[in-house]
Each structure stands twice: as structure tokens, then as C-alpha cells.
mmCIF file with all atom_site columns, C-alpha atoms and ligand atoms in Angstrom:
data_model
loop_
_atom_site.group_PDB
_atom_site.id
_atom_site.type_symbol
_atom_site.label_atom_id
_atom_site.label_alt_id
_atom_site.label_comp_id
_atom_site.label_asym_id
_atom_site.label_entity_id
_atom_site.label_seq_id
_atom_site.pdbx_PDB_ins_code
_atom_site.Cartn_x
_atom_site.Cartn_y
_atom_site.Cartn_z
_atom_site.occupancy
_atom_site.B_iso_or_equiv
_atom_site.pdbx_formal_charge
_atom_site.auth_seq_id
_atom_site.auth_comp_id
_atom_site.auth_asym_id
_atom_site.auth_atom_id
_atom_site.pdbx_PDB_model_num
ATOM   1   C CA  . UNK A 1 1   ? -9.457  -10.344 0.839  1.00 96.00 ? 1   UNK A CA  1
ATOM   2   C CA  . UNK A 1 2   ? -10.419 -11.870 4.044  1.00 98.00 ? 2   UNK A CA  1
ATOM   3   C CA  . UNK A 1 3   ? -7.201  -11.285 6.834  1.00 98.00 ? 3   UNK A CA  1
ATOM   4   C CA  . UNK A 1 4   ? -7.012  -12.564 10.456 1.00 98.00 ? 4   UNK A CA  1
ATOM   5   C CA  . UNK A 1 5   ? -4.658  -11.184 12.524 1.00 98.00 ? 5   UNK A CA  1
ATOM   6   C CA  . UNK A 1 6   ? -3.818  -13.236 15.480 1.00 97.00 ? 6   UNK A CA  1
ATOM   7   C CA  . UNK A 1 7   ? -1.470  -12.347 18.113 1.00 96.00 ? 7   UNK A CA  1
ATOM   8   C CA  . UNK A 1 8   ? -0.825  -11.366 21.646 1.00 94.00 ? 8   UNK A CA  1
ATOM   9   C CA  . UNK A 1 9   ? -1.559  -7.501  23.172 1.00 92.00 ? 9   UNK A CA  1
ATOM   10  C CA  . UNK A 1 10  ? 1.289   -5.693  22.288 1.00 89.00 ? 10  UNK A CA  1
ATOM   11  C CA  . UNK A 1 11  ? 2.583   -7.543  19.126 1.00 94.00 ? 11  UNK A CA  1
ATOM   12  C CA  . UNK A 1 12  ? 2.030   -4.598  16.865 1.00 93.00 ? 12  UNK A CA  1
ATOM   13  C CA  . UNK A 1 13  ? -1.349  -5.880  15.335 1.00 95.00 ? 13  UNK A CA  1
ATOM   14  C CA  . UNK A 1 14  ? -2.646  -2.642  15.453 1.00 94.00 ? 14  UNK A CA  1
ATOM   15  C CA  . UNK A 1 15  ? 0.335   -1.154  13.178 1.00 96.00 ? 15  UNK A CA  1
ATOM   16  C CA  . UNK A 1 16  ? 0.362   -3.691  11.378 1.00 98.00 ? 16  UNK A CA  1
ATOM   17  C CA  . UNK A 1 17  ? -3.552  -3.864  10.559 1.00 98.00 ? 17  UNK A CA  1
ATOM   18  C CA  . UNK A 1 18  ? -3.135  0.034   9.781  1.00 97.00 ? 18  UNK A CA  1
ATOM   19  C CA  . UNK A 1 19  ? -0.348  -0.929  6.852  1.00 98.00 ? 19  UNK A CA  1
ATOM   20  C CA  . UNK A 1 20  ? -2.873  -3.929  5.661  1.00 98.00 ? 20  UNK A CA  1
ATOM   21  C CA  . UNK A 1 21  ? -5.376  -1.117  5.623  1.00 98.00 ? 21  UNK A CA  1
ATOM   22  C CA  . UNK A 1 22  ? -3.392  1.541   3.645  1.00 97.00 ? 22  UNK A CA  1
ATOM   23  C CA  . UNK A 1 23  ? -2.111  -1.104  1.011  1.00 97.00 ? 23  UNK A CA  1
ATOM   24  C CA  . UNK A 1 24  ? -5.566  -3.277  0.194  1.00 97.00 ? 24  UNK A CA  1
ATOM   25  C CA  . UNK A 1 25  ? -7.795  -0.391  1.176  1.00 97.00 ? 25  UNK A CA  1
ATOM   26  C CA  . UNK A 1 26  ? -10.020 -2.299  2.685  1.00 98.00 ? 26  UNK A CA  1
ATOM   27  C CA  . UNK A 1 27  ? -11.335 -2.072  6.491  1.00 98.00 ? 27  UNK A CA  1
ATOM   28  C CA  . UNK A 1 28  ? -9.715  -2.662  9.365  1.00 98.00 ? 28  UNK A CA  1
ATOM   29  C CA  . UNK A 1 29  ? -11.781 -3.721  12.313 1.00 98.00 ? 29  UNK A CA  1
ATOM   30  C CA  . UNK A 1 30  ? -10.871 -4.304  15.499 1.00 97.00 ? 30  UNK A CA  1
ATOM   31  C CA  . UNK A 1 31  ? -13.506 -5.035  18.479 1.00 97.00 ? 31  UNK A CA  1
ATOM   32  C CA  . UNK A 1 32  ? -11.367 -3.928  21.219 1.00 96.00 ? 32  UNK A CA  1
ATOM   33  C CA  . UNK A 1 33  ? -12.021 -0.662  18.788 1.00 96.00 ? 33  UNK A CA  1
ATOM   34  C CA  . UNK A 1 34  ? -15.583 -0.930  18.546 1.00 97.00 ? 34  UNK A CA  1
ATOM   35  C CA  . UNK A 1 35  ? -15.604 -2.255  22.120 1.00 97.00 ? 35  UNK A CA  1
ATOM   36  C CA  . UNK A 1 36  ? -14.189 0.600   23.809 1.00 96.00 ? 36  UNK A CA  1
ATOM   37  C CA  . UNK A 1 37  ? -16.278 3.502   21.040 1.00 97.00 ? 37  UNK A CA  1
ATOM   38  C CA  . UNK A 1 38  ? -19.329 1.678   22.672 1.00 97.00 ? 38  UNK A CA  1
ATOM   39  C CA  . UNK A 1 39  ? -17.967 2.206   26.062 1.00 97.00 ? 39  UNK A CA  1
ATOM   40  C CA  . UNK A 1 40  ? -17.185 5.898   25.763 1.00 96.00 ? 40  UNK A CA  1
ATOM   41  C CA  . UNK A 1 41  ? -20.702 6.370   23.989 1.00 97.00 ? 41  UNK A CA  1
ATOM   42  C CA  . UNK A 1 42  ? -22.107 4.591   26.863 1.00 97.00 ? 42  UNK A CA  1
ATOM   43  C CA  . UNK A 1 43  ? -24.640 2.267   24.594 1.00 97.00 ? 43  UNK A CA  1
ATOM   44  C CA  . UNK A 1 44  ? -26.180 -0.725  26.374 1.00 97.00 ? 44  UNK A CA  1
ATOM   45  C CA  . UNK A 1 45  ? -23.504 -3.064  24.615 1.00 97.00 ? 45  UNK A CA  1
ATOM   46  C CA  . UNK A 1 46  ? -20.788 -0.725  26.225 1.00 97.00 ? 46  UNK A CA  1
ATOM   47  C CA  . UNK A 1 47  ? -22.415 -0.402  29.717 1.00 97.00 ? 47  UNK A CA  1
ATOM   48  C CA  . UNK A 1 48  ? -22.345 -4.105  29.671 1.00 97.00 ? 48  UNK A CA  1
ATOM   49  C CA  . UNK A 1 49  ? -18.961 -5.015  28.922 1.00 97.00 ? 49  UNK A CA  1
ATOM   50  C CA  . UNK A 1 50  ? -16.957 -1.377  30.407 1.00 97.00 ? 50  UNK A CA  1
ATOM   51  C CA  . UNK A 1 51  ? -15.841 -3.220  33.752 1.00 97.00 ? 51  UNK A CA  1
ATOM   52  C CA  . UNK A 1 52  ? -14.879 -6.146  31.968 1.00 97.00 ? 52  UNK A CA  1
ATOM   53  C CA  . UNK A 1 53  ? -12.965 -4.630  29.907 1.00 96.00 ? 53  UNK A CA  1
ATOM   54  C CA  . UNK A 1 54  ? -11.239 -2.465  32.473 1.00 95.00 ? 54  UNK A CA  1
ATOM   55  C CA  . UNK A 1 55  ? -10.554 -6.085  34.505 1.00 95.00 ? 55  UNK A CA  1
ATOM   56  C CA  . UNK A 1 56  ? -8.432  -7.489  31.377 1.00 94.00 ? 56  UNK A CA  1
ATOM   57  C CA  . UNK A 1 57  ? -10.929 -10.393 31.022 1.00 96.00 ? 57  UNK A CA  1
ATOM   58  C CA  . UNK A 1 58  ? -12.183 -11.320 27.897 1.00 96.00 ? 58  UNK A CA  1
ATOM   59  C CA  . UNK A 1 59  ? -16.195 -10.531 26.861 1.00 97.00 ? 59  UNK A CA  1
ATOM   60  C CA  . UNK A 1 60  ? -19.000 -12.636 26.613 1.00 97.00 ? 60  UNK A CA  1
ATOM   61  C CA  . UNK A 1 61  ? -18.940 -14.653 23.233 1.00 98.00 ? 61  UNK A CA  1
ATOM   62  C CA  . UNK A 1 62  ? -22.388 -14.164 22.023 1.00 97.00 ? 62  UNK A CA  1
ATOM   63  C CA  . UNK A 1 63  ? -21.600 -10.156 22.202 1.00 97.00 ? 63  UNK A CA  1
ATOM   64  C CA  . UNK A 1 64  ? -18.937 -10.268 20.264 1.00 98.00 ? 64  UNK A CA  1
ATOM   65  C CA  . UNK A 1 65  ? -20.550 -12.476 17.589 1.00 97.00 ? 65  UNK A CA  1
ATOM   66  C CA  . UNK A 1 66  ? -23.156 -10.090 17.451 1.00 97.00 ? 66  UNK A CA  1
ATOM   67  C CA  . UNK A 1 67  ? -20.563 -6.901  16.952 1.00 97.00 ? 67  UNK A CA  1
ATOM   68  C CA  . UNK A 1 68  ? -18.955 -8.922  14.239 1.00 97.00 ? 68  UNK A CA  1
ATOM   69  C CA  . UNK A 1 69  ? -21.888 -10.047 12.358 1.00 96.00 ? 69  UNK A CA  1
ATOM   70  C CA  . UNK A 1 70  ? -23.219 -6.794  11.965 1.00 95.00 ? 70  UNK A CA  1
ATOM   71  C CA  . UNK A 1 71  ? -20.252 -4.718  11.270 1.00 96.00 ? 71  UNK A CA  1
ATOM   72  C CA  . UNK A 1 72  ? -18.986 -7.674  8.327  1.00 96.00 ? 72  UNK A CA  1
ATOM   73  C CA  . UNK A 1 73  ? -22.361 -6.846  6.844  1.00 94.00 ? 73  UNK A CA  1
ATOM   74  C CA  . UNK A 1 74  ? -21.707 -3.240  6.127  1.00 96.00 ? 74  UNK A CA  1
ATOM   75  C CA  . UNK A 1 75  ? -21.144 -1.862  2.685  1.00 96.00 ? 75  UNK A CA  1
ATOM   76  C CA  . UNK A 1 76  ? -17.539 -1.223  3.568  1.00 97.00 ? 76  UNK A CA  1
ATOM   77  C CA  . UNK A 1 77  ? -16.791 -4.707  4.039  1.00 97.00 ? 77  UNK A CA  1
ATOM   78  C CA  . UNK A 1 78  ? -17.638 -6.211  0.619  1.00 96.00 ? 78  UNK A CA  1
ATOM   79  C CA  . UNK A 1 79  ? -13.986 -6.051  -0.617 1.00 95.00 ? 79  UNK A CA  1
ATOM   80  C CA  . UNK A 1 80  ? -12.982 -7.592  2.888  1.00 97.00 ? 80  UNK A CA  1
ATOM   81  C CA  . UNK A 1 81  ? -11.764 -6.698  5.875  1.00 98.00 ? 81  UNK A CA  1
ATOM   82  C CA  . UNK A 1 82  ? -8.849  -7.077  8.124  1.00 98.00 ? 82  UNK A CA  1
ATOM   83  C CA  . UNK A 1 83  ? -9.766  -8.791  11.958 1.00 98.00 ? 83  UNK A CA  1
ATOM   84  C CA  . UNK A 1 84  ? -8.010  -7.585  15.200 1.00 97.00 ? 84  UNK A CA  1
ATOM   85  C CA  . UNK A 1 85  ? -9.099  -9.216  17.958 1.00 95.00 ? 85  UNK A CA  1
ATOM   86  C CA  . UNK A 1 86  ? -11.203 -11.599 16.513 1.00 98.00 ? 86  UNK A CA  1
ATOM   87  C CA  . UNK A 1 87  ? -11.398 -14.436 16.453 1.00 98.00 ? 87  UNK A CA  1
ATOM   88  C CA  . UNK A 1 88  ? -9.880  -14.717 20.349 1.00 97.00 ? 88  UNK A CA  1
ATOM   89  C CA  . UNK A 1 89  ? -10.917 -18.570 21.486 1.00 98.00 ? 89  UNK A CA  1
ATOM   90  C CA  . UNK A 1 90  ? -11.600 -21.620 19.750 1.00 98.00 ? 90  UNK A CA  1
ATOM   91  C CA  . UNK A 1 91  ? -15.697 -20.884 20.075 1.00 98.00 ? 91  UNK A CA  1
ATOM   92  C CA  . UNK A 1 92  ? -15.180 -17.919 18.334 1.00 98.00 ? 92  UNK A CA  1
ATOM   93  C CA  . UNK A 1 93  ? -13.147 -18.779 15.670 1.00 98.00 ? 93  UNK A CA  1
ATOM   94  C CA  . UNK A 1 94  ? -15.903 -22.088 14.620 1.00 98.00 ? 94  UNK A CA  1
ATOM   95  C CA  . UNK A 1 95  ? -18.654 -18.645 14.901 1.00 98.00 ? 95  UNK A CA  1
ATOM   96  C CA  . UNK A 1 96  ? -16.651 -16.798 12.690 1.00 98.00 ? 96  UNK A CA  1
ATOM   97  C CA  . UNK A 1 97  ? -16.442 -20.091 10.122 1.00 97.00 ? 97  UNK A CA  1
ATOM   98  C CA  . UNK A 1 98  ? -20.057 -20.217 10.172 1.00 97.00 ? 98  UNK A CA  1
ATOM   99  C CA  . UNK A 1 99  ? -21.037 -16.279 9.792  1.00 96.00 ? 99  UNK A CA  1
ATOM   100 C CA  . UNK A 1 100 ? -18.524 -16.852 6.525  1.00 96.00 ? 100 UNK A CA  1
ATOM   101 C CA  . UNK A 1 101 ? -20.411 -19.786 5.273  1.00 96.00 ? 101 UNK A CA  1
ATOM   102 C CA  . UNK A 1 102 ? -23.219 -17.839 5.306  1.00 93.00 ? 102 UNK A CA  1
ATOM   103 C CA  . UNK A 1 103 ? -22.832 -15.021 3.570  1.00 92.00 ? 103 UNK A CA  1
ATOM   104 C CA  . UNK A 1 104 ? -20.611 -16.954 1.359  1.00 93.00 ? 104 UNK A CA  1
ATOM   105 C CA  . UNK A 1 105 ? -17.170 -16.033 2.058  1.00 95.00 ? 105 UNK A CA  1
ATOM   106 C CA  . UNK A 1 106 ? -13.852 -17.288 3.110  1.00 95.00 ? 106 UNK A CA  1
ATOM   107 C CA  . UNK A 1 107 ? -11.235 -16.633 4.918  1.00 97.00 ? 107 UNK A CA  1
ATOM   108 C CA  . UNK A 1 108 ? -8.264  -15.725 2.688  1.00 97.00 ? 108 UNK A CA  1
ATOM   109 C CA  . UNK A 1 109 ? -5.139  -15.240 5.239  1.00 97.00 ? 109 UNK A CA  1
ATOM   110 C CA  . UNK A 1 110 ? -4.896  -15.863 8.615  1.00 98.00 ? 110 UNK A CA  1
ATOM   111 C CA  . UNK A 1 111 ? -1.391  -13.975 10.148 1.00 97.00 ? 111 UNK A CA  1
ATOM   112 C CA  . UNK A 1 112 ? 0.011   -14.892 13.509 1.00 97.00 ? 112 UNK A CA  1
ATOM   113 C CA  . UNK A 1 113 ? 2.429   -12.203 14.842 1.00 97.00 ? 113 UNK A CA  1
ATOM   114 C CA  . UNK A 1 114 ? 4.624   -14.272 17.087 1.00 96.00 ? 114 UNK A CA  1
ATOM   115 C CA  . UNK A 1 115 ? 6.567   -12.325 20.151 1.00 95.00 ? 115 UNK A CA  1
ATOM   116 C CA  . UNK A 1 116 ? 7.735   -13.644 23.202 1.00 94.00 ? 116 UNK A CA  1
ATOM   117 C CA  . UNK A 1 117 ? 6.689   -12.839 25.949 1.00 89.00 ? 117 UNK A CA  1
ATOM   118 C CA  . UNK A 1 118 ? 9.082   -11.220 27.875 1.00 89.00 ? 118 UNK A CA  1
ATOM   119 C CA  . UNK A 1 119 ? 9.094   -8.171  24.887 1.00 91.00 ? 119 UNK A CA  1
ATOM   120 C CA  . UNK A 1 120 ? 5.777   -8.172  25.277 1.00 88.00 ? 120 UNK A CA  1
ATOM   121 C CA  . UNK A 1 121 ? 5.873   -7.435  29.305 1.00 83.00 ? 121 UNK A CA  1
ATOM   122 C CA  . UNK A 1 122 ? 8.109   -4.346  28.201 1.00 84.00 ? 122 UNK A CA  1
ATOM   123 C CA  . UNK A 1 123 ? 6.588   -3.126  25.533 1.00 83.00 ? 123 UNK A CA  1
ATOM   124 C CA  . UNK A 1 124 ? 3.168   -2.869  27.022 1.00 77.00 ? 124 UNK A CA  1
ATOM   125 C CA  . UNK A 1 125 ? 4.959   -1.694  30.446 1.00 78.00 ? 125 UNK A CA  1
ATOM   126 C CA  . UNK A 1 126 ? 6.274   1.319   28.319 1.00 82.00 ? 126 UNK A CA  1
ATOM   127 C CA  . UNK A 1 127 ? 3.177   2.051   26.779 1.00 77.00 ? 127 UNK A CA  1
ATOM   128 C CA  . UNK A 1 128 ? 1.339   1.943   30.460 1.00 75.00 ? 128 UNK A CA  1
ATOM   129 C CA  . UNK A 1 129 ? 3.530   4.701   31.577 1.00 79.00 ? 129 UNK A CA  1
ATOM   130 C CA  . UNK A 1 130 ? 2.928   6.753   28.502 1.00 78.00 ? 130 UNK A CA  1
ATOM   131 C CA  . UNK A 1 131 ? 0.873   9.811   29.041 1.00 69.00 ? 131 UNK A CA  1
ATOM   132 C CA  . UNK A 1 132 ? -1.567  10.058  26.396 1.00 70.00 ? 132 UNK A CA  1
ATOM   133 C CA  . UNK A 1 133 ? -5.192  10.865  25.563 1.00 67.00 ? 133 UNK A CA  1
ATOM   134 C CA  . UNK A 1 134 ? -5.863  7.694   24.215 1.00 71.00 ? 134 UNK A CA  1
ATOM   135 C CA  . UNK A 1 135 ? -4.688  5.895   27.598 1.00 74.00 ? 135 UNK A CA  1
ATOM   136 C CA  . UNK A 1 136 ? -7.238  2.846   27.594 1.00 81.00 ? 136 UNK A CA  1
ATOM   137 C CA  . UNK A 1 137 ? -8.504  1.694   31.284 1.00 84.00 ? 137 UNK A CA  1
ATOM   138 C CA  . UNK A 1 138 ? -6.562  -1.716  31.076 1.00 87.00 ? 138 UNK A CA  1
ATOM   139 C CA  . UNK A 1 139 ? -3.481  -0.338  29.969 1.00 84.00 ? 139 UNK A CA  1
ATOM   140 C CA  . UNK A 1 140 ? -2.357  -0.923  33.851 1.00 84.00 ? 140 UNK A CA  1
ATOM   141 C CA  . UNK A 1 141 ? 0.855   -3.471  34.383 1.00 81.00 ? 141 UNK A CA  1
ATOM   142 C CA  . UNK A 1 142 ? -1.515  -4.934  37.264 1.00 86.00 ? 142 UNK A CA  1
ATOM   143 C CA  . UNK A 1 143 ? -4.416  -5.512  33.839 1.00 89.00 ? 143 UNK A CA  1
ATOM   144 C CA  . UNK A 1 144 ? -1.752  -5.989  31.526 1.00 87.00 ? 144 UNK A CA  1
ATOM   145 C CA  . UNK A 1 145 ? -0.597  -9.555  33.621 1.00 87.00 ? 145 UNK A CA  1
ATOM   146 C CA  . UNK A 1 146 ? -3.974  -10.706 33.405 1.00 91.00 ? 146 UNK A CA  1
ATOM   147 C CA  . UNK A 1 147 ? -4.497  -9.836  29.588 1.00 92.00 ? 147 UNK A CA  1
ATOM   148 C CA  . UNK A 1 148 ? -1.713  -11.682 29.074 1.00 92.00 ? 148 UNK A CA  1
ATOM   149 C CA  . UNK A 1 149 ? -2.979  -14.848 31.031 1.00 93.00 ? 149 UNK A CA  1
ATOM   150 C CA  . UNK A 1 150 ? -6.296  -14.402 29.194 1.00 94.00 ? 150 UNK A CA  1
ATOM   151 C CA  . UNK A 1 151 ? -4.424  -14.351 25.996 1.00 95.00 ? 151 UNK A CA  1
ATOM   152 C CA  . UNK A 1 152 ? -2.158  -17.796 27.129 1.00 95.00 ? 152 UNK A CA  1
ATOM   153 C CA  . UNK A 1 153 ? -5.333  -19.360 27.891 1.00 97.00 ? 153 UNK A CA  1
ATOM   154 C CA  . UNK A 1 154 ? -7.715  -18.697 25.403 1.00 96.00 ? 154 UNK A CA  1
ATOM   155 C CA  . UNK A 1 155 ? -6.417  -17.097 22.112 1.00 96.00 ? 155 UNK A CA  1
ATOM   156 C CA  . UNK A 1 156 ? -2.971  -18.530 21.839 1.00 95.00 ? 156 UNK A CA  1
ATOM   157 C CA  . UNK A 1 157 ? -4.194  -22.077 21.499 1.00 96.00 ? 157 UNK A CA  1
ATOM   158 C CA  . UNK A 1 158 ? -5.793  -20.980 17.716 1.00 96.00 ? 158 UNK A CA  1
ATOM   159 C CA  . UNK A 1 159 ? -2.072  -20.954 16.341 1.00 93.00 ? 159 UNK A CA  1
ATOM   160 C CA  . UNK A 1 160 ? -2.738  -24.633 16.831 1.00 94.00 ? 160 UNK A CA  1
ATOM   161 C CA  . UNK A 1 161 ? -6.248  -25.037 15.899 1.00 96.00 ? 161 UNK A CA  1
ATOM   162 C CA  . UNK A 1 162 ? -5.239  -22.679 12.490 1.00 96.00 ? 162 UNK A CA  1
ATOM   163 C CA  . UNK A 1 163 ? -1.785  -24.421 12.351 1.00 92.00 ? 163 UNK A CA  1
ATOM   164 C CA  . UNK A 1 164 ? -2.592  -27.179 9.585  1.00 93.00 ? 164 UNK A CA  1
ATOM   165 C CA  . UNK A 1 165 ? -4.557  -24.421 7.587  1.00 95.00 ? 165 UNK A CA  1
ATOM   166 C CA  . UNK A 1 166 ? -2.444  -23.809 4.329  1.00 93.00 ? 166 UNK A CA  1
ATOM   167 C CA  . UNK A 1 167 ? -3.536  -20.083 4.358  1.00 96.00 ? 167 UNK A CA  1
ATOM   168 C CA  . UNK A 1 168 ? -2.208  -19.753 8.094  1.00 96.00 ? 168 UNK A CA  1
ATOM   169 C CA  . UNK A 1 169 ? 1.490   -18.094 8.328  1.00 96.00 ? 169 UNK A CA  1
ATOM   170 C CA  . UNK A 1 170 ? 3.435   -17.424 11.511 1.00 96.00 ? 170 UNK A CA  1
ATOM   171 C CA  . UNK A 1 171 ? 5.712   -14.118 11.048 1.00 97.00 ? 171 UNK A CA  1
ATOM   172 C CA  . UNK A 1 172 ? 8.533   -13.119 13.399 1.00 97.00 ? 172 UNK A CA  1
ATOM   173 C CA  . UNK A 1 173 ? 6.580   -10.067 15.145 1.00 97.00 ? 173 UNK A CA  1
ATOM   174 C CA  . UNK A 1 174 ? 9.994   -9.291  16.818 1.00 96.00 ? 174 UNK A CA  1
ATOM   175 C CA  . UNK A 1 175 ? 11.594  -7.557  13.860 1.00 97.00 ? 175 UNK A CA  1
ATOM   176 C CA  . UNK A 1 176 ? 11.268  -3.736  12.854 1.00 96.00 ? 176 UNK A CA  1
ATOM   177 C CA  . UNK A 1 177 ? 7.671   -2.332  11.921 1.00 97.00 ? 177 UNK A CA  1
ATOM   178 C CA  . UNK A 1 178 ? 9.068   -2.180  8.309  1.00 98.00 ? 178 UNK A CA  1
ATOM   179 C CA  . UNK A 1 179 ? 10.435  -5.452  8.168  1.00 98.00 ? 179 UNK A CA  1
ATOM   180 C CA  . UNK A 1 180 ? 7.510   -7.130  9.937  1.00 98.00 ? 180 UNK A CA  1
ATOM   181 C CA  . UNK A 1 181 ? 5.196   -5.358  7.232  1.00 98.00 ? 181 UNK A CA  1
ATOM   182 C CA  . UNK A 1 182 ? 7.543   -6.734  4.615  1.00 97.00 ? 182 UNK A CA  1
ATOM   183 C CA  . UNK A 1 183 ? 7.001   -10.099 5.550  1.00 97.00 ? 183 UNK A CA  1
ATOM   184 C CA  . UNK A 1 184 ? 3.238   -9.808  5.869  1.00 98.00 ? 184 UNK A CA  1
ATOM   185 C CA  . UNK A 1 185 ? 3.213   -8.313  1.939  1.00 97.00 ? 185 UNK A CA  1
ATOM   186 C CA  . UNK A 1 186 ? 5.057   -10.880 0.532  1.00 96.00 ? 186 UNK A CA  1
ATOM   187 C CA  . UNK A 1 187 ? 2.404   -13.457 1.954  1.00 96.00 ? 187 UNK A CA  1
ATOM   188 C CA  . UNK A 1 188 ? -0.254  -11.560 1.017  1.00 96.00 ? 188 UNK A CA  1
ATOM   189 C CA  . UNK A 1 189 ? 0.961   -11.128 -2.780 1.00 94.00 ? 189 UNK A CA  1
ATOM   190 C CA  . UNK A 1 190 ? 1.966   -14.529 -2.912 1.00 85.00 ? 190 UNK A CA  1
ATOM   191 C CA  . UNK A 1 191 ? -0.772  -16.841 -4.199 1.00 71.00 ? 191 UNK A CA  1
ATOM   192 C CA  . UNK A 1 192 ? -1.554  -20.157 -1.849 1.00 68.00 ? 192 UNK A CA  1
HETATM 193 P P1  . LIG B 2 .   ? -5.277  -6.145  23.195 1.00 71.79 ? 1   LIG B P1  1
HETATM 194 O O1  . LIG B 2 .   ? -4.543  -4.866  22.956 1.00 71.79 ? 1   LIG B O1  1
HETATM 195 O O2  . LIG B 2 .   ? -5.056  -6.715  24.556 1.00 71.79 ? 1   LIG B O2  1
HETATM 196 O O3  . LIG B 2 .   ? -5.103  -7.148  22.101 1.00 71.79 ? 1   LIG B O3  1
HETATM 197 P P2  . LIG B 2 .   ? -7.976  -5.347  22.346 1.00 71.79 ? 1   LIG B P2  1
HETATM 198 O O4  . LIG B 2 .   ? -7.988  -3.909  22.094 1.00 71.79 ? 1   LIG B O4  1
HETATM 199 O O5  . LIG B 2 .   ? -8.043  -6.253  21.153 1.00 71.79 ? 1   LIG B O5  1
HETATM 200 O O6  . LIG B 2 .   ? -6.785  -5.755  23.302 1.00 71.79 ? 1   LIG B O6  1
HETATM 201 O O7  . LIG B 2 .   ? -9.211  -5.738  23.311 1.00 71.79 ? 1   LIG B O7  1
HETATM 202 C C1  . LIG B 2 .   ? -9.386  -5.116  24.565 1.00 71.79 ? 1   LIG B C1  1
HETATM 203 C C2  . LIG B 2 .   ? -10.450 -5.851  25.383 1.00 71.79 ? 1   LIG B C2  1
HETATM 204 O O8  . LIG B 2 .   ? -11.668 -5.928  24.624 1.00 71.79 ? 1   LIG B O8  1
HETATM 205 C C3  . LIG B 2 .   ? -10.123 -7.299  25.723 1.00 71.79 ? 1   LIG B C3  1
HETATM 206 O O9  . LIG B 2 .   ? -9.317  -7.408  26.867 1.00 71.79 ? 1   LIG B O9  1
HETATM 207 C C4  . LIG B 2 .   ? -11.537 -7.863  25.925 1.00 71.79 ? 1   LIG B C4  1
HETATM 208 O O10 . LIG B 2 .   ? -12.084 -7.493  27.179 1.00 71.79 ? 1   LIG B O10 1
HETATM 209 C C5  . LIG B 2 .   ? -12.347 -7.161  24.860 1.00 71.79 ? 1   LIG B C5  1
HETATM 210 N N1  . LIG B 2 .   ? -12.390 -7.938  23.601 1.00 71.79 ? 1   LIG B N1  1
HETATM 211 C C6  . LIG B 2 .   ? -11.924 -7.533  22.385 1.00 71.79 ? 1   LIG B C6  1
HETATM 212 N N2  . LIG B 2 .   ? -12.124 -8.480  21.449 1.00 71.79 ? 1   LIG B N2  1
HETATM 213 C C7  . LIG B 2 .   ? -12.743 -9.506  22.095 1.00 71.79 ? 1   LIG B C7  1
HETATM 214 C C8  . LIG B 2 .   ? -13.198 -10.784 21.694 1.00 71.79 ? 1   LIG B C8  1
HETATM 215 N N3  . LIG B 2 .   ? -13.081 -11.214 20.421 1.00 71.79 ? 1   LIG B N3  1
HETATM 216 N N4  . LIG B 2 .   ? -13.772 -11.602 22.626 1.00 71.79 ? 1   LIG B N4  1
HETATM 217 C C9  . LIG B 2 .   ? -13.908 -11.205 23.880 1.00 71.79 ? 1   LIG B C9  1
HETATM 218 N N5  . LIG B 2 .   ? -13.483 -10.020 24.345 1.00 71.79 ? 1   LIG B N5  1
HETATM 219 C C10 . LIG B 2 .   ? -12.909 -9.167  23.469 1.00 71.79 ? 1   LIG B C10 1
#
């Protein structure tokens, strides 16, 4: 199975990704993931995109394409794969139709966690003034605003552009974990 997960920072894709992960047991792959591993490894992709990233704006297109394509086309993959963070604009998302196409696969459920965005503010304010190892460079309220403008601007128009798409659902991200991840199994057992 093919899943998109769409949604804004701090909707709870990542948790929610995780329990997709654990129940199909297939890959979960999210480039702000593979992003920030290639930032820390300081590879020529990461040196390129670290103060981007660290700004809250969104990287170049043709990068991420190239991140995607390659990591779709590992071994791991051929069961399907769960995306976080990609697609994240309308370019991206006609890319990701076309590296489909070709390799002859299609997307089988696109899932858009819906929060508003006042939660969001707080929940992503709370986790900025968490102390942990993991702390990412943009988790900053100042980079947090501006991740959420990027996200206004650019990804949430593809609830519209996905809206008419029969495999697209919209599920109340403002319910518990375990509710939220009941909602997403019953669409993903149910047939379309
Ligand atoms: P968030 O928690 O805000 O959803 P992610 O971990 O998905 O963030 O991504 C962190 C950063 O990585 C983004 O702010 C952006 O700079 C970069 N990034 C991740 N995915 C993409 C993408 N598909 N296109 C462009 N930039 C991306």
C-alpha cells in the first residue's frame, strides 16, 4: 500500500506514520527524516539544505525529488511505503504522480490530518521548550511561525488539489492518538 500523509507540523503525522508502520509493516519515510540524517552526516545534499532548514523554509524541489526517487526504489519499499512530508506543494505532488507512473505504481491512500491552528501554535510551543536530545534547529517559536506560513502557503492548498480524489480522506487530527489511529485503520481496511 501506497499512504500519503498530509498535514501541518505538529499534527501528529509522525505518530501516526509510526502506527501505519507497526500495523502494515511497511516503511515509513519521512524527508524532514532523511533531511536532517544528511545534515548531521554533513553529505553535500545536507550541507546544502542545513540553513534552510534551520530558517523554516521549505527546500529546493528538484532535491527532494531526487531523495524520494531514490529511497522509493529501495528493496524495502516494494510492499509500499508511508510519505511524511512529501508531497509538500502542488509541483511536488504532479513529481510524485509521475515517479509512480513510472515504476508502475499508485497511490493507494492519501490521509489529511486536519488541526487548527491555534492547537498547533501550542503544541509545537510545548515541544520547543522541551529539553531533549533530539531538539531539531527549527524547533524555535520564532521558526515555528514561519513553518507554519510555509505550510499555509504551499502544502495546505493539496487538500484541495487531492480533494476530488476518491482515495483522499480528511480525519479529525484533534482527537486522542488512539482515536485518531482508529480512524485512520478503518480507512485503510475499508476497500474504495
Ligand atoms: P514538520 O515537522 O514541520 O512537518 P519536517 O520534519 O517534515 O517538518 O521537515 C522539516 C524541514 O525539512 C522543512 O521545514 C523543510 O525545510 C524540509 N523539507 C522536508 N520535506 C520537504 C519537502 N517535501 N520539500 C521541501 N522541503 C522539505
Amino acid at each position: 500500500m501506497i499512504i500519503i500523509l498530509l498535514g501541518p507540523p505538529g499534527s501528529g503525522k509522525g505518530t501516526q506514520a509510526n502506527f501505519i508502520q507497526n500495523k502494515l509493516s511497511i516503511p515509513h519515510l519521512s524527508t524532514g527524516d532523511i533531511l536532517r540524517q544528511s545534515v548531521k552526516n554533513e553529505t553535500d545534499l545536507g550541507n546544502k539544505v542545513k540553513n534552510i532548514m534551520a530558517r523554516g523554509e521549505l527546500v529546493s524541489d528538484d532535491l527532494v525529488l531526487n531523495v524520494i526517487k531514490e529511497r522509493v526504489s529501495e528493496n524495502d519499499c516494494d510492499q509500499g511505503f508511508i510519505l511524511d512530508g512529501y508531497p509538500r506543494n502542488i509541483i511536488q505532488a504532479k513529481s510524485l504522480n509521475i515517479v509512480l507512473k513510472d515504476i508502475d505504481r499508485n497511490i493507494d491512500r492519501i490521509l489529511f490530518l486536519d488541526v487548527d491552528f491555534s492547537i498547533l501554535q501550542s503544541r509545537i510551543e510545548t515541544r520547543s521548550k522541551e529539553n531533549n536530545d533530539e531538539k531539531r534547529a527549527d524547533d524555535t517559536s520564532e521558526v515555528l511561525i514561519k513553518r507554519l506560513d510555509e505550510y499555509k502557503a504551499q502544502t495546505e492548498p493539496l487538500s484541495e488539489y487531492y480533494r476530488n480524489n476518491k482515495k483522499f480522506k480528511k480525519i479529525n487530527g484533534m482527537k486522542s492518538i488512539s482515536e485518531v489511529s482508529l480512524d485512520i485503520e478503518n480507512f485503510l481496511d475499508n476497500g474504495i
